[in-house]
PDB file of C-alpha atoms in Angstrom:
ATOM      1  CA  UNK A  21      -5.679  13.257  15.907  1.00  0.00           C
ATOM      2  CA  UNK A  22      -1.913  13.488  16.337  1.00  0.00           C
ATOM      3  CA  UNK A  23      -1.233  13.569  12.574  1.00  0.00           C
ATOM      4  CA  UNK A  24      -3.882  15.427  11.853  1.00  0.00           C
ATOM      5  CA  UNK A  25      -2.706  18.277  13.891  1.00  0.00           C
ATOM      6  CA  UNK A  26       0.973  18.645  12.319  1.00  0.00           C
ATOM      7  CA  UNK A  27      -0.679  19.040   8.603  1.00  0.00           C
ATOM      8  CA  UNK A  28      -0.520  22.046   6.810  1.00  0.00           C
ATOM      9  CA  UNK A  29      -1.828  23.810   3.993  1.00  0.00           C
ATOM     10  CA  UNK A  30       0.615  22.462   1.230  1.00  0.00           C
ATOM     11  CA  UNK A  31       1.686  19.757   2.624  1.00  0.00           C
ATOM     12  CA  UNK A  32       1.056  16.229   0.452  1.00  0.00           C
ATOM     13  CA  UNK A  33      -0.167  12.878   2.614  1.00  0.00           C
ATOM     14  CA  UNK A  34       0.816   9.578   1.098  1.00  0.00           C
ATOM     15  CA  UNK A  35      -2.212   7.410   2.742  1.00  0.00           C
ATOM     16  CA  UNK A  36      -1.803   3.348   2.606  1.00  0.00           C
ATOM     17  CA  UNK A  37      -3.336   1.093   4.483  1.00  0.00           C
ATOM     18  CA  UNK A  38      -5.322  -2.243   3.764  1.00  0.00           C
ATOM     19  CA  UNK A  39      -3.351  -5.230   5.326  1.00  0.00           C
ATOM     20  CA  UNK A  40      -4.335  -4.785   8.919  1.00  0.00           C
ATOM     21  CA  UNK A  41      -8.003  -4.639   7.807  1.00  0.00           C
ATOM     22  CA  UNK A  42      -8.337  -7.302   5.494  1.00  0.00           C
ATOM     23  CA  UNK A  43      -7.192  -9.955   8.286  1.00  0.00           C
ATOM     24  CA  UNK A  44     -10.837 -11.601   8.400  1.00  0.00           C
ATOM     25  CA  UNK A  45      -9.264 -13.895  11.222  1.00  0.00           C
ATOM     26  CA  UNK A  46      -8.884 -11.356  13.475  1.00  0.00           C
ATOM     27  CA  UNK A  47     -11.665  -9.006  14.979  1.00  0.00           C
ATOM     28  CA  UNK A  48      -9.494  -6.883  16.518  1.00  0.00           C
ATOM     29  CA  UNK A  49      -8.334  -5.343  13.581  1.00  0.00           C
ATOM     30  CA  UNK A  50     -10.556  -6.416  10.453  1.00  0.00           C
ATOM     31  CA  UNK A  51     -12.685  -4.298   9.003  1.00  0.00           C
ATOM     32  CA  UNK A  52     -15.330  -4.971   5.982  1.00  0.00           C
ATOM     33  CA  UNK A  53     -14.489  -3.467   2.406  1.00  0.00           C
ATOM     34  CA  UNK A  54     -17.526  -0.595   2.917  1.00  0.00           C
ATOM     35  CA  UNK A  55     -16.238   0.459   6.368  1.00  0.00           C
ATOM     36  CA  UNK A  56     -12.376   0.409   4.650  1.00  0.00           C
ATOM     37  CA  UNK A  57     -14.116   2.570   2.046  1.00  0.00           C
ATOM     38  CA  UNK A  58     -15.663   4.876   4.684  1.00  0.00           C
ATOM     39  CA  UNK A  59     -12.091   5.101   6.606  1.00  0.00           C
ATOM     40  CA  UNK A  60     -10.121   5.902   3.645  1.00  0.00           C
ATOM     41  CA  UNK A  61     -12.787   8.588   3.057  1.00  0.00           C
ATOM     42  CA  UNK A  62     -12.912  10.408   6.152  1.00  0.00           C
ATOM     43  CA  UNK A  63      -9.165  10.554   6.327  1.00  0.00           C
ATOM     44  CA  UNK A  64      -9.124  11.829   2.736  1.00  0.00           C
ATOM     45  CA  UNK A  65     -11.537  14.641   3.443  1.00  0.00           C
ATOM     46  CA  UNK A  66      -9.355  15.472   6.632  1.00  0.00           C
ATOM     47  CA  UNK A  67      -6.542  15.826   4.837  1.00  0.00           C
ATOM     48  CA  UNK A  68      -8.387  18.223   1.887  1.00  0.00           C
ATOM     49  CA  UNK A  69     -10.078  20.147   4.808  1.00  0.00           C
ATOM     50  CA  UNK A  70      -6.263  20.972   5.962  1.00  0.00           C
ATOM     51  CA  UNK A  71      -5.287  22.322   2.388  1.00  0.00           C
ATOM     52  CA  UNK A  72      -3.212  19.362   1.756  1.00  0.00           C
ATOM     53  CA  UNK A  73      -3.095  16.923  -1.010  1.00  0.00           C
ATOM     54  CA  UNK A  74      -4.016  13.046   0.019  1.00  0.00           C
ATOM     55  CA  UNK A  75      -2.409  10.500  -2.011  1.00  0.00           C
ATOM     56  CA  UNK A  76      -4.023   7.017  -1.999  1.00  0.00           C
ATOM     57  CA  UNK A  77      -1.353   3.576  -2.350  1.00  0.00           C
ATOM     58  CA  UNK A  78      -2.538   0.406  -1.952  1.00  0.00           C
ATOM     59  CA  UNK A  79      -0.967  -2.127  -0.026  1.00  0.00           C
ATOM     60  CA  UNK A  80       1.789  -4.535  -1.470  1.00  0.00           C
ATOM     61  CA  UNK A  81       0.852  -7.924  -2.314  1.00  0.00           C
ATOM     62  CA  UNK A  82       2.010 -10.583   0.327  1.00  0.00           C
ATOM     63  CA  UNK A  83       4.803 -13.263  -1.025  1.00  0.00           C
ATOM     64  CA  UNK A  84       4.495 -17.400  -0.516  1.00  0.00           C
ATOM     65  CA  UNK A  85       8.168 -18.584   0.480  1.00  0.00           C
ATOM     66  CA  UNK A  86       7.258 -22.253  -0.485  1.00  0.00           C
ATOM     67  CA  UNK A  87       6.063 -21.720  -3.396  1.00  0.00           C
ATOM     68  CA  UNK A  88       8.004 -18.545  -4.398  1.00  0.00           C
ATOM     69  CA  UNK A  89       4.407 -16.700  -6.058  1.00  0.00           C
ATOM     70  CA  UNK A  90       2.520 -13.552  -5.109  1.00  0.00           C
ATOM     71  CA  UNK A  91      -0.520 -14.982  -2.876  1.00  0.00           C
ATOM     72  CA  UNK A  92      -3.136 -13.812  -4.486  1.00  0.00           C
ATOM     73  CA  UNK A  93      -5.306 -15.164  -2.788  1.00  0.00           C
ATOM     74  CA  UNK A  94      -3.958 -13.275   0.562  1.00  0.00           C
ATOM     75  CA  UNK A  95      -7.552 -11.130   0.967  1.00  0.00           C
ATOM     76  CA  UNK A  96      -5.709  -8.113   0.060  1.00  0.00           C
ATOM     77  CA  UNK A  97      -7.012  -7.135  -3.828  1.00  0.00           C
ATOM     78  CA  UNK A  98     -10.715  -6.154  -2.524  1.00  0.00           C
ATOM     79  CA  UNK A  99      -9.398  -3.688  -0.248  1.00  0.00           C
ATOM     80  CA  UNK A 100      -7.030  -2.850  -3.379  1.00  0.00           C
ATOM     81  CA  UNK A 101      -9.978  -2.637  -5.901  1.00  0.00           C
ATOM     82  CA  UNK A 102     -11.475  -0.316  -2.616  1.00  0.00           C
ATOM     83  CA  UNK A 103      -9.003   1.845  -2.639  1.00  0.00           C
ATOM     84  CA  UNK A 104      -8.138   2.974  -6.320  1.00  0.00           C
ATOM     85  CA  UNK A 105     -12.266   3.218  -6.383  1.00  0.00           C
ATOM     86  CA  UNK A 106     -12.311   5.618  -3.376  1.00  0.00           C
ATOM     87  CA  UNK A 107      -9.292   7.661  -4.996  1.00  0.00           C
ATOM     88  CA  UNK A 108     -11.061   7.726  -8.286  1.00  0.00           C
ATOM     89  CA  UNK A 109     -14.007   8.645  -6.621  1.00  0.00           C
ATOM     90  CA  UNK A 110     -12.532  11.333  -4.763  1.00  0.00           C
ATOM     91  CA  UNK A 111     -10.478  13.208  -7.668  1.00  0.00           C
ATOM     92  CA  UNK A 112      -7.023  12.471  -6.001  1.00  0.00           C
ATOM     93  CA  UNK A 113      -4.004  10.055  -7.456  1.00  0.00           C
ATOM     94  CA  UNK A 114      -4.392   6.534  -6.218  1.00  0.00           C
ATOM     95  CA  UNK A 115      -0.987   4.674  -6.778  1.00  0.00           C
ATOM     96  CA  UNK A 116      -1.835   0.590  -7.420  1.00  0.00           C
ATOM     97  CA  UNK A 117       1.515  -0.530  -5.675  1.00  0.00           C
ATOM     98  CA  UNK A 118      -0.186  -3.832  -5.291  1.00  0.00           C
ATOM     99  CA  UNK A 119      -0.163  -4.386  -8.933  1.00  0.00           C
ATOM    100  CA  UNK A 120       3.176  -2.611  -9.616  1.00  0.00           C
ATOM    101  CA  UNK A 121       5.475  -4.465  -6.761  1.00  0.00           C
ATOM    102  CA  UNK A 122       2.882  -7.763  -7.963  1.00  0.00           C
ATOM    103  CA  UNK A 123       4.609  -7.319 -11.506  1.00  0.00           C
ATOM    104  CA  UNK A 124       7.607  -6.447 -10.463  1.00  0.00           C
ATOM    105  CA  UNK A 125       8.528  -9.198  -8.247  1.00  0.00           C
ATOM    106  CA  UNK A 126       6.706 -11.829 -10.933  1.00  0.00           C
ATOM    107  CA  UNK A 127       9.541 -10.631 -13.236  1.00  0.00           C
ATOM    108  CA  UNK A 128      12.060 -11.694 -10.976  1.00  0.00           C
ATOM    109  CA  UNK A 129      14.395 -14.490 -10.204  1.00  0.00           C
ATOM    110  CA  UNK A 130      12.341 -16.687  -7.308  1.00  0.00           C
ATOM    111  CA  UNK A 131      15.362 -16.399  -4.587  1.00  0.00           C
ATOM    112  CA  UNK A 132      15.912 -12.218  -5.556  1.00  0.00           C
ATOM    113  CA  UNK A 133      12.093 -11.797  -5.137  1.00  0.00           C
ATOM    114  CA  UNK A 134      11.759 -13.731  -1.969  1.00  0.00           C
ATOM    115  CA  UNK A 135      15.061 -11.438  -0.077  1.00  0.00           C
ATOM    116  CA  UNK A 136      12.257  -8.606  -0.776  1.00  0.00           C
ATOM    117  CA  UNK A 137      10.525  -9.707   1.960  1.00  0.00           C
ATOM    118  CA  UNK A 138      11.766 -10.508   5.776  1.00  0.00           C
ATOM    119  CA  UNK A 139      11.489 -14.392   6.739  1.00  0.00           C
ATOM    120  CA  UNK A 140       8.496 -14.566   8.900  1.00  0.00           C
ATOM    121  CA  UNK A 141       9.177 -17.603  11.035  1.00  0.00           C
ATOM    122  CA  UNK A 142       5.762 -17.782  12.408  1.00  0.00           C
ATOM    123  CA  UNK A 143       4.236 -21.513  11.323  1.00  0.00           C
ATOM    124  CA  UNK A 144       0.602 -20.713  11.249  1.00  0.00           C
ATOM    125  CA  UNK A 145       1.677 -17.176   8.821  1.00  0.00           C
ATOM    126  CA  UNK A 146       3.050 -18.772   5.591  1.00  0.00           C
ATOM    127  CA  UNK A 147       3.406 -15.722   3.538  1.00  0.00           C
ATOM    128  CA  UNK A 148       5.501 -12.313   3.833  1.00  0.00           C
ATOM    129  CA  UNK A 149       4.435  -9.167   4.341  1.00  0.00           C
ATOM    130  CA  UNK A 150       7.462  -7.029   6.122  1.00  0.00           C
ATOM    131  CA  UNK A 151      10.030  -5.877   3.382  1.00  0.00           C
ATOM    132  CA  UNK A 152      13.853  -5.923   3.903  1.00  0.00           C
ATOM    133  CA  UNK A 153      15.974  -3.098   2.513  1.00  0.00           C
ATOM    134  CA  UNK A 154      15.994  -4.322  -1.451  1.00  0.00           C
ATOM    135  CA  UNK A 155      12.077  -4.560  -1.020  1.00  0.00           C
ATOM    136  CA  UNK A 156      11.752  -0.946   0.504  1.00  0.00           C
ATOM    137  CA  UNK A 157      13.621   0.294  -2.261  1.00  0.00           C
ATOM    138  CA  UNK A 158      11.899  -1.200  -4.838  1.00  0.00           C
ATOM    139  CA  UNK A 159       9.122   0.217  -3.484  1.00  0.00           C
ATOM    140  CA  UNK A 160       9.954   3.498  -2.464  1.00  0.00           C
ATOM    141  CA  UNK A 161      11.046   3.224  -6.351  1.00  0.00           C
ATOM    142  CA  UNK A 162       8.032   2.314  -7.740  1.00  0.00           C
ATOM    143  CA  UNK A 163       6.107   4.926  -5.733  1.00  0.00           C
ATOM    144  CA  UNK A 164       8.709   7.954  -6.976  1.00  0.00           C
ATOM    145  CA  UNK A 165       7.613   6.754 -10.891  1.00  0.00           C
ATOM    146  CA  UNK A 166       3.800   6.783 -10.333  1.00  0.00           C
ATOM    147  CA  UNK A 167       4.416  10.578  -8.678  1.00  0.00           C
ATOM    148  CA  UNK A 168       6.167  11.701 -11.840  1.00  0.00           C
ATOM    149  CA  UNK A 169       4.096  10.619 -13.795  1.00  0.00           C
ATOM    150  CA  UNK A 170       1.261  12.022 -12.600  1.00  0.00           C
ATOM    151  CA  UNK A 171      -0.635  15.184 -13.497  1.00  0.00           C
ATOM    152  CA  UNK A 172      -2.682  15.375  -9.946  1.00  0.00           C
ATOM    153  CA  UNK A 173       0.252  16.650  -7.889  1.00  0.00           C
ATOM    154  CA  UNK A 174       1.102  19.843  -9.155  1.00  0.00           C
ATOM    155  CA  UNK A 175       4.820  21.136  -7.596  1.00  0.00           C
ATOM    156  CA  UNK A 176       6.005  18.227  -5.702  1.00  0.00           C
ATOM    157  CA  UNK A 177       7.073  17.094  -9.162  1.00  0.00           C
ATOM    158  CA  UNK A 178       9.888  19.541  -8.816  1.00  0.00           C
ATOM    159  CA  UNK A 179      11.362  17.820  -6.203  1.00  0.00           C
ATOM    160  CA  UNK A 180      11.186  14.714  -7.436  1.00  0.00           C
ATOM    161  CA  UNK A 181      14.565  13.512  -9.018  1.00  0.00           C
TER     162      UNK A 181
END
């Protein structure tokens, strides 16, 4: 409830989450695609009850060092497919980021893409998912275009550079 507290009418929530909960090998913190669903929409309807505007971003894709490709097949693009469906569903902006920093990193060179991401040492966890500054960026980037280009977020585009 701590967040929810400190929103205010006004205000606009940037909402992402989906790696934590697709990590089938770990009950702690996996959740199935419906109950993902069901999260993203009770925190969406929080936020609208508040006055505020929810925005919706998927997670990023997660990066193979040895073979220098996007993984897709990293679990991630159902709870992806979830979330631009619940943001669609709901009437608010839902930013693929997934796809965007996917394309992005595809276009380029194999060593440039793979400083994106912070070398995760850990032998049984052979992809990245923690971004280093050039990643953030990129990101943070990437994010700023799909708010200015959108019609669903009325005055924050004025303070958007």
């Amino acid at each position: 409830d701590g967040i929810y507290s400190r929103i205010k009418k006004g205000d606009y929530v940037l909402i992402s989450f989906g790696h934590n909960d697709s990590t089938q090998n770990n009950d702690t913190i996996y959740v199935t695609v419906d109950q993902y669903k069901s999260n993203l929409k009770n925190i969406i309807n929080t936020v609208l009850s508040k006055g505020a505007t929810p925005v919706l971003i998927t997670s990023i894709p997660t990066y193979n060092p040895d073979t220098y490709v996007v993984n897709t097949g990293d679990g991630i693009d159902p709870y992806r497919e979830a979330a631009m469906q619940v943001a669609s569903d709901c009437g608010i902006l839902g930013i693929d980021l997934y796809s965007a920093f996917k394309a992005e990193l595809e276009s380029l060179p194999n060593e440039t893409a793979k400083s994106y991401y912070q070398n995760e040492n850990d032998a049984e966890w052979h992809k990245r998912i923690h971004l280093m500054e050039p990643g953030a960026a990129c990101v943070a980037e990437l994010i700023e275009n799909a708010l200015k280009n959108s019609s669903k977020i009325g005055e924050l585009k004025n303070y958007i550079n």
